[in-house]
CSV table of C-alpha atoms and ligand atoms in Angstrom, one decimal:
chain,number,residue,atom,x,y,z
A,1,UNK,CA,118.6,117.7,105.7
A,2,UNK,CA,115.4,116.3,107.1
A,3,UNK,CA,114.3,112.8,106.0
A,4,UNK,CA,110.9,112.9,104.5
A,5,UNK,CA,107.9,110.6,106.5
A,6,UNK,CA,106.0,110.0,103.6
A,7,UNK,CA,102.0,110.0,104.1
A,8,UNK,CA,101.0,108.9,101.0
A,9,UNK,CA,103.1,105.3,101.8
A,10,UNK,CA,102.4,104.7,105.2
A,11,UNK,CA,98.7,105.8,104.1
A,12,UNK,CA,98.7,103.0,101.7
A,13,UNK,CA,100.2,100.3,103.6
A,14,UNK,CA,97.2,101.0,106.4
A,15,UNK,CA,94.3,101.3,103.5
A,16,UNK,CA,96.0,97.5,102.3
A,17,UNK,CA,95.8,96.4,105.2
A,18,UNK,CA,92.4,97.6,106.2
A,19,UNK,CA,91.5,95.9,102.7
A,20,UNK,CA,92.1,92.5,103.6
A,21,UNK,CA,89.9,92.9,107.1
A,22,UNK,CA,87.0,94.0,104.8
A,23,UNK,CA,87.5,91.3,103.1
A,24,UNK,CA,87.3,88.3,105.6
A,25,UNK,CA,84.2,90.5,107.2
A,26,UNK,CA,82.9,90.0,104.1
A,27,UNK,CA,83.1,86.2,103.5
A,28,UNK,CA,81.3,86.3,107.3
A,29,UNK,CA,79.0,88.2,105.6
A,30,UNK,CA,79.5,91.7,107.0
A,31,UNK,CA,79.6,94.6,104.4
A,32,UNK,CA,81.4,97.6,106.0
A,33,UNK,CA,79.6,100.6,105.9
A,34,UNK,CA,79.9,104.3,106.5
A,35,UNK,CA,77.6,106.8,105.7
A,36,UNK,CA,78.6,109.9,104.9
A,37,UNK,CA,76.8,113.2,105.1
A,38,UNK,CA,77.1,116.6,103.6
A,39,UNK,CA,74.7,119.7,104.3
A,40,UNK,CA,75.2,122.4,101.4
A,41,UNK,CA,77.8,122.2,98.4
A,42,UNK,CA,80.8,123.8,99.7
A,43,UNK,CA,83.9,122.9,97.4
A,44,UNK,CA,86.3,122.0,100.0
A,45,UNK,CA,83.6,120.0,101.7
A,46,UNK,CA,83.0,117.9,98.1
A,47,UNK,CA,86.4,117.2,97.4
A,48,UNK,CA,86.2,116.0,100.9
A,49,UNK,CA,83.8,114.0,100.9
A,50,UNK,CA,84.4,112.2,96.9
A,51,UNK,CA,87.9,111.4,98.4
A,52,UNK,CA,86.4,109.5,101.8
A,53,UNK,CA,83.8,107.8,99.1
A,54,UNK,CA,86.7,106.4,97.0
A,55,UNK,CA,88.5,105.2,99.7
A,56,UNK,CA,85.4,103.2,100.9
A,57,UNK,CA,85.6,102.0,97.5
A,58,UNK,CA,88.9,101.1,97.8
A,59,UNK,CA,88.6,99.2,100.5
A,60,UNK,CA,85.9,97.3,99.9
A,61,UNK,CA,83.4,99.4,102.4
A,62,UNK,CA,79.8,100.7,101.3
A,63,UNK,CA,79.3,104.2,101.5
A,64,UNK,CA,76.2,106.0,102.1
A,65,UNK,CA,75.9,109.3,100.7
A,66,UNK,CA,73.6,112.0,101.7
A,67,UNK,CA,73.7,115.1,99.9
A,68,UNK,CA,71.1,117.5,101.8
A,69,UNK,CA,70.2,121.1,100.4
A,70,UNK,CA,72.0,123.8,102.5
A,71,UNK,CA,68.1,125.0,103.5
A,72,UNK,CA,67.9,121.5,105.1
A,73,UNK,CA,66.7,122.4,109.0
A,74,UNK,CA,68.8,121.1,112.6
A,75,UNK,CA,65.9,118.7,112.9
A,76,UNK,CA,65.3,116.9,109.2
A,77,UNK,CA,69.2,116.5,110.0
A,78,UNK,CA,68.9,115.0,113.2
A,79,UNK,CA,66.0,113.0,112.3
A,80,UNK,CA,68.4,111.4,109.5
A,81,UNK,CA,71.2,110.6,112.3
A,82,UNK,CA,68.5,109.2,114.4
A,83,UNK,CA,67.2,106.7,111.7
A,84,UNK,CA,70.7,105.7,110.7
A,85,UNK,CA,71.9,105.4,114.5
A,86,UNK,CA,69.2,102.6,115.0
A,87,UNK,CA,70.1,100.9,111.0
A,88,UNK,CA,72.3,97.6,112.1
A,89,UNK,CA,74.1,97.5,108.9
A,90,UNK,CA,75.0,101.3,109.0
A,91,UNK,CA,78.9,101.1,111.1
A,92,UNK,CA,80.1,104.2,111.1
A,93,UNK,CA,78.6,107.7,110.3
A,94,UNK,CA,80.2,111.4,109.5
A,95,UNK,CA,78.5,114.6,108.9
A,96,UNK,CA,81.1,117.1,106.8
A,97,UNK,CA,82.2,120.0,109.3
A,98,UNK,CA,81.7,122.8,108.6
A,99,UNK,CA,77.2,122.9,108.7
A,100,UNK,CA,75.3,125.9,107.2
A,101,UNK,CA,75.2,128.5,110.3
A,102,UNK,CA,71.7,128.1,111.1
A,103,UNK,CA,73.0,124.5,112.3
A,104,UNK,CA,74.5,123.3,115.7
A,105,UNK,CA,77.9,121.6,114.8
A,106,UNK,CA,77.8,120.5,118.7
A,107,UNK,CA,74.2,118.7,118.6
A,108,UNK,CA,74.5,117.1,115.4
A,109,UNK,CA,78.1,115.4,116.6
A,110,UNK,CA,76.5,114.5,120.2
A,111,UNK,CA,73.2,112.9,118.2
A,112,UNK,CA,75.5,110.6,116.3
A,113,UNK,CA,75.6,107.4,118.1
A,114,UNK,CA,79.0,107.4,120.2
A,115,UNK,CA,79.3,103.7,118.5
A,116,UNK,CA,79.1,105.1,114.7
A,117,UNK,CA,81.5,107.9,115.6
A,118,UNK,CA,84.1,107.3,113.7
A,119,UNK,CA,85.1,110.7,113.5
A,120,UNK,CA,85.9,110.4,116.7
A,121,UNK,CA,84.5,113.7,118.0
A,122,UNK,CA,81.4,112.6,120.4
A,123,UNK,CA,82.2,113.8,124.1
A,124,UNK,CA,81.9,110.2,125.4
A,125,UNK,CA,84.5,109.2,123.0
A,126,UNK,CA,86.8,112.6,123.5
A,127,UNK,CA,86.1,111.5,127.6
A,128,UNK,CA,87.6,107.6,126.8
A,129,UNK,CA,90.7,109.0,125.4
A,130,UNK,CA,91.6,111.0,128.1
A,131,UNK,CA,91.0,108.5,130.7
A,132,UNK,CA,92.8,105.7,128.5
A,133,UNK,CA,89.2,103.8,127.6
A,134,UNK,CA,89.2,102.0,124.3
A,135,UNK,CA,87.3,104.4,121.7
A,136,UNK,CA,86.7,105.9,118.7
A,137,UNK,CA,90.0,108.2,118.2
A,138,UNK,CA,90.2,111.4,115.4
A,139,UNK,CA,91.4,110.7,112.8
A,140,UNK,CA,94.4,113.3,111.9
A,141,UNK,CA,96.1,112.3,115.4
A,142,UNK,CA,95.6,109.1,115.2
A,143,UNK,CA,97.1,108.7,111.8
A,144,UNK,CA,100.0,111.1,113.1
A,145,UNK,CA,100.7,108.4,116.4
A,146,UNK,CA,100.8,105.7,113.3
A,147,UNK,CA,102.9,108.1,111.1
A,148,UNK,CA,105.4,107.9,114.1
A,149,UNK,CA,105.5,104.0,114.8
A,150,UNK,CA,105.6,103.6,111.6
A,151,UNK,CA,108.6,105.6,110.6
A,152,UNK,CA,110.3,103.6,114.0
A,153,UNK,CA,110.2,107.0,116.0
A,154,UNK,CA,110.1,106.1,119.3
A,155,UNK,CA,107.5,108.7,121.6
A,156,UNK,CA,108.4,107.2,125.2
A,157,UNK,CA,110.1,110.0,127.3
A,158,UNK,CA,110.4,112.6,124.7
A,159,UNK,CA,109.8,116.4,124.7
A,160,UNK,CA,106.6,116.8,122.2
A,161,UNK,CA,105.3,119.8,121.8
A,162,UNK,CA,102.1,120.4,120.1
A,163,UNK,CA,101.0,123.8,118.5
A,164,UNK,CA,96.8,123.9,118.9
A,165,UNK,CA,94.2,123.4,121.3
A,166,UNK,CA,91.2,122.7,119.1
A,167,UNK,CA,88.8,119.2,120.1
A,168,UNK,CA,89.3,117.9,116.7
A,169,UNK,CA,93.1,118.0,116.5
A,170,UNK,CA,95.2,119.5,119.1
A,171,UNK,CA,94.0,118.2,122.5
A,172,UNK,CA,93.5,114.8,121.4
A,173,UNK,CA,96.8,114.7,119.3
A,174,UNK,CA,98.4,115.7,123.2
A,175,UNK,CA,96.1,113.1,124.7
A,176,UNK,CA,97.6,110.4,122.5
A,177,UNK,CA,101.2,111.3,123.2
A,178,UNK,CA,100.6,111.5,126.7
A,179,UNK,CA,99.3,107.7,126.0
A,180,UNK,CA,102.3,107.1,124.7
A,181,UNK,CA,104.4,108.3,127.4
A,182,UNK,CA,105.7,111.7,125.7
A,183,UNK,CA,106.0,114.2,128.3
A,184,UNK,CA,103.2,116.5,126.2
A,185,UNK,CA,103.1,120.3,126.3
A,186,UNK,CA,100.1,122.0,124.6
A,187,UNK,CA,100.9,125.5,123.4
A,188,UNK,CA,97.8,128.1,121.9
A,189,UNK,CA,96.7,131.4,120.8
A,190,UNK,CA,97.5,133.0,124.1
A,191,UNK,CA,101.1,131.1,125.0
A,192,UNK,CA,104.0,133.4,125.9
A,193,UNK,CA,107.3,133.2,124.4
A,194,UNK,CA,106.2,130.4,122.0
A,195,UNK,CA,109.9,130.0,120.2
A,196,UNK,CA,111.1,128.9,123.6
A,197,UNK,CA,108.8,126.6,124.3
A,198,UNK,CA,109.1,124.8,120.4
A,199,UNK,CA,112.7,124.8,121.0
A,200,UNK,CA,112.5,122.1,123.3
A,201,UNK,CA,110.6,119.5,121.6
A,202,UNK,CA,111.8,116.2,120.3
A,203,UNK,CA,109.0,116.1,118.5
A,204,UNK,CA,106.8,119.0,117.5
A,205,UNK,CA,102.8,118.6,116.0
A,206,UNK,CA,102.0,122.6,114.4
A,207,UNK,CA,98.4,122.5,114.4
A,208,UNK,CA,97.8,125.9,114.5
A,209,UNK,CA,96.2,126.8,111.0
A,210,UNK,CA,98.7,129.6,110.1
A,211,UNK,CA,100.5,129.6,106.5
A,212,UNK,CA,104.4,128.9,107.0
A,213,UNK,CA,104.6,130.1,110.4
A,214,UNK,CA,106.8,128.0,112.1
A,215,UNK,CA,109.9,128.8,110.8
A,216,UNK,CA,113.8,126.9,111.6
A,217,UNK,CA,113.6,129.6,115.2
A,218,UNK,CA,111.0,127.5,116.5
A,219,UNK,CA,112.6,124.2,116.1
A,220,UNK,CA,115.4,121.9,117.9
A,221,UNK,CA,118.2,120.6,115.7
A,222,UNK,CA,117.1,117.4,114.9
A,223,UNK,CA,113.8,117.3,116.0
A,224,UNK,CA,110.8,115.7,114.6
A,225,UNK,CA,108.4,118.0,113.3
A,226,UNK,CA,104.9,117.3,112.1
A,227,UNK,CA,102.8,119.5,109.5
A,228,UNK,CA,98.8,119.4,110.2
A,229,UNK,CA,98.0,122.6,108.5
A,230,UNK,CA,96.7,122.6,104.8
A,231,UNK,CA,96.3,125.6,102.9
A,232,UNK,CA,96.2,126.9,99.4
A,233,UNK,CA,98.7,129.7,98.9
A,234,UNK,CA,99.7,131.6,95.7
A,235,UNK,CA,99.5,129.8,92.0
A,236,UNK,CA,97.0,127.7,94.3
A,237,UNK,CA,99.8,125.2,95.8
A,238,UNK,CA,99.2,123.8,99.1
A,239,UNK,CA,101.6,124.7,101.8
A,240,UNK,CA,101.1,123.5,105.2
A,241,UNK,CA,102.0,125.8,109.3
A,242,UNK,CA,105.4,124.7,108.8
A,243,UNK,CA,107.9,126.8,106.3
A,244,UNK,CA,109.3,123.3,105.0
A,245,UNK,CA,112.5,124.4,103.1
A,246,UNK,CA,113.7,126.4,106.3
A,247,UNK,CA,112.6,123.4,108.8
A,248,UNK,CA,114.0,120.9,106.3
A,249,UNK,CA,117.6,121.8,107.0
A,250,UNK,CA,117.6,121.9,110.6
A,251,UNK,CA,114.7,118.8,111.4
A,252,UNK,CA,115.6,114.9,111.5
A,253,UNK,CA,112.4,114.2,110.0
A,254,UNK,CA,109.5,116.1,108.8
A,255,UNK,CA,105.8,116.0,106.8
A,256,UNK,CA,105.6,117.1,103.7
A,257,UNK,CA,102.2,119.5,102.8
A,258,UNK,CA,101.1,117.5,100.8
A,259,UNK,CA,101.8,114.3,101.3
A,260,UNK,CA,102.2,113.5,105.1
A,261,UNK,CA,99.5,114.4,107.7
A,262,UNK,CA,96.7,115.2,104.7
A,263,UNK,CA,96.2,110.9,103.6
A,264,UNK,CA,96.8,109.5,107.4
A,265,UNK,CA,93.1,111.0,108.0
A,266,UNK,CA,91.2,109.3,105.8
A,267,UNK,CA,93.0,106.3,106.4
A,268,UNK,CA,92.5,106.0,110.0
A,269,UNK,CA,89.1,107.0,108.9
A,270,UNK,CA,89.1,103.7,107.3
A,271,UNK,CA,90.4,101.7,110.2
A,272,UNK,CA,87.5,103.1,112.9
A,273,UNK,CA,84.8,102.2,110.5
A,274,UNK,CA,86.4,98.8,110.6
A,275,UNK,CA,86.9,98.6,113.9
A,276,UNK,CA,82.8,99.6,114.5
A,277,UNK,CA,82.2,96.6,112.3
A,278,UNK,CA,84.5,94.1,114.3
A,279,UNK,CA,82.5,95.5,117.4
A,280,UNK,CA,79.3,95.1,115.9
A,281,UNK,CA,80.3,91.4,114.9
A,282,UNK,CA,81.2,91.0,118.6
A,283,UNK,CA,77.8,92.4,119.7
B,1,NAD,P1,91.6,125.5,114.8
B,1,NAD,O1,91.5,126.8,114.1
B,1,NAD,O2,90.4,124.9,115.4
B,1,NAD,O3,92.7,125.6,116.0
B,1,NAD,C1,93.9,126.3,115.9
B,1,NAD,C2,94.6,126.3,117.2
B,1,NAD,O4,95.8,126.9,117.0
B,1,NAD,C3,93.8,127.0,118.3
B,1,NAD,O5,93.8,126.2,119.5
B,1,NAD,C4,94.7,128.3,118.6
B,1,NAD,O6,94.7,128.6,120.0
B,1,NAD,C5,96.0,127.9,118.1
B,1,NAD,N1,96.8,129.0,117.5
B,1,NAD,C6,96.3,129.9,116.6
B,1,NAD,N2,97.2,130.8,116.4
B,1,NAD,C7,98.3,130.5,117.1
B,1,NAD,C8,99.6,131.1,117.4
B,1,NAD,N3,99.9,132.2,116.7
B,1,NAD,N4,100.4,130.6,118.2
B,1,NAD,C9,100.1,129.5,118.9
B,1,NAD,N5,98.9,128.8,118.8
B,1,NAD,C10,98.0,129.4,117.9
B,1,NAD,O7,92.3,124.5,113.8
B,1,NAD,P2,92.3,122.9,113.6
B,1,NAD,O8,91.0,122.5,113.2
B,1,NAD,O9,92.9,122.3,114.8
B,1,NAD,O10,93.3,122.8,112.4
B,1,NAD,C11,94.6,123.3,112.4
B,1,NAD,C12,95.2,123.2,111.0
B,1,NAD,O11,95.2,121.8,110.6
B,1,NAD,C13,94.4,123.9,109.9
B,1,NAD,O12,95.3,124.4,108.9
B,1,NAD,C14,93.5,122.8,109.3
B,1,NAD,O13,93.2,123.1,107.9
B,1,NAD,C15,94.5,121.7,109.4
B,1,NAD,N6,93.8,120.3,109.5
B,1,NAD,C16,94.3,119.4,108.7
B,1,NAD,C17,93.8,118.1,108.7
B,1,NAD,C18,94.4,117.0,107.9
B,1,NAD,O14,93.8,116.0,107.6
B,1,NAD,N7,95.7,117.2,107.5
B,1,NAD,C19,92.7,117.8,109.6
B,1,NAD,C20,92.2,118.8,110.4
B,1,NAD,C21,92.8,120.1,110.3
C-alpha cells in the first residue's frame, strides 16, 4: 500500500516558513503585496480567489482585490494591469483564468509585468524556465518539485512521465524535472499506446483533466504517482485523474485528491510573491 505525500503538511510547513520572511520584510519596512483580480462571479473562480486572499492573510501579505463586472471591456482591464505594473508597492499580480469570452486570456497574461508574474505564465518567464534562467515558476509544478524533496524523493536519473501538455501545468511540470535531471517524457491527447509509456515511470505527474482515468494498468509497481486533477464527482466529492484506491495498492507513494497537489499551489503562490518582494528590495 502506497504511502500518502500529504499536501496539506508540506503546504503548511512552506506557508510557515514563508511567514517568517514576511515578517523580517516587514520590520525593513516592506509589506508584501499581491493583487489579485477577478473578471465576472464564477463560483469556482470565488472560492478561488477567497482561499489565495486568506492565505495572504495568513502570511502576513496585503492583498489587493479587484472584483470587475463580467461586462468589464479587454481594455478597462488592461488599463488596470498597466497602473498596477508601474505601483512600486504592488509585488506580485494575478488575474483569475478563466476571463469572460469576449477577453484575450493571452494579452492580459503578456500585459502583466513579467516581474509581478507570479503566476508564472508570462512568455518571458515560461522562456527562463526552459533555458534554466531564474524566474517566476507556476505554481502547481512548482509546489509538486517541493512535494518531492520534501517527501526525500530523489528525481536525478529517474523515469518521470508526465500525463499533459498544457503551458500552465504540463510542459513546465516536464521542464522542472528535466531541471532536476529526470529523464522527462511528456505524453498528450494524441500519444499512442499510453499504458506503455506510464508503465515505465518512476515517477508519474497525471495532468490530463480526466475523472479517475489512470487506473493500476498505467502504473509501475512502486512508482511514484502524482494527482493534479480536481474534480467534483457524484455526492459532490472531489476525486482527482488518478483512480486512488486501485493506484494505492500497487504505488510507493501517491497524492491524495484532496489533500496533495490542490494546497502546494497556493503556497508556492505565496513563495513567488515573496520572492518579487526580495527582488524589489534588491532593486
Ligand atoms: P488542460 O485541459 O489544459 O490540459 C490537459 C492535457 O491533457 C492536454 O495537454 C491534453 O493533451 C492531455 N490529455 C487529455 N486527454 C488525454 C488522454 N486521454 N491521454 C493523454 N493525455 C490527455 O488541463 P490543465 O490546465 O493542465 O489541468 C489538468 C488537470 O489539473 C485538470 O483536472 C485541472 O482541474 C487540474 N489542475 C489542478 C491544479 C491544482 O492546483 N491542483 C492546478 C491546475 C490544474
Amino acid at each position: 500500500m502506497a504511502e500518502i505525500i500529504d499536501g496539506k503538511k508540506i503546504s503548511a510547513q512552506i506557508k510557515e516558513e514563508v511567514k517568517e520572511e514576511a515578517a523580517k520584510l516587514k520590520k525593513d519596512g516592506i509589506t508584501v503585496t499581491l493583487a489579485v483580480i477577478q473578471v465576472g462571479q464564477d463560483p469556482a473562480s470565488s472560492v478561488y480567489v477567497g482561499n489565495k486572499k486568506k492565505a495572504c492573510e495568513y502570511v502576513g501579505f496585503r492583498s489587493l482585490a479587484y472584483e470587475l463586472p463580467q461586462e468589464t471591456s479587454q481594455e478597462e482591464l488592461l488599463n488596470l494591469i498597466g497602473d498596477l505594473n508601474g505601483r512600486a508597492d504592488v509585488n506580485g499580480i494575478l488575474v483569475q483564468l478563466p476571463l469572460p469570452g469576449h477577453i484575450s486570456e493571452e494579452k492580459v497574461i503578456q500585459a502583466i509585468s513579467p516581474d509581478k508574474d507570479v503566476d508564472g505564465f508570462h512568455v518571458q518567464n515560461a522562456g527562463r524556465l526552459t533555458v534554466g534562467m531564474e524566474g517566476f515558476v507556476s505554481c502547481t509544478p512548482a509546489g509538486i518539485i517541493e512535494l518531492l524533496k520534501r517527501t526525500g524523493i530523489g528525481i536525478c536519473g529517474k523515469e518521470c512521465v508526465v500525463i499533459g501538455r498544457s503551458n500552465i501545468v504540463g510542459k513546465p511540470m516536464a521542464a522542472l524535472l528535466l531541471r532536476e535531471n529526470g529523464t522527462v517524457t511528456v505524453c498528450h491527447s494524441r500519444t499512442k499506446n499510453l499504458a506503455e509509456i506510464t508503465a515505465r515511470a518512476d515517477i508519474l505527474v497525471a495532468a490530463l483533466g480526466k475523472p479517475k482515468f489512470v487506473t493500476a494498468k498505467y502504473v509501475k509497481e512502486g512508482a511514484v504517482v502524482i494527482d493534479v486533477g480536481i474534480h467534483r464527482g457524484e455526492n459532490n466529492k472531489l476525486c482527482g485523474d488518478v483512480d486512488f484506491d486501485s493506484v494505492a495498492e500497487k504505488a510507493s507513494y501517491i497524492t491524495p485528491v484532496p489533500g496533495g497537489v490542490g494546497p502546494m499551489t497556493i503556497a508556492m503562490l505565496m513563495v513567488n510573491c515573496l520572492q518579487s518582494a526580495k527582488m524589489g528590495k534588491k532593486g
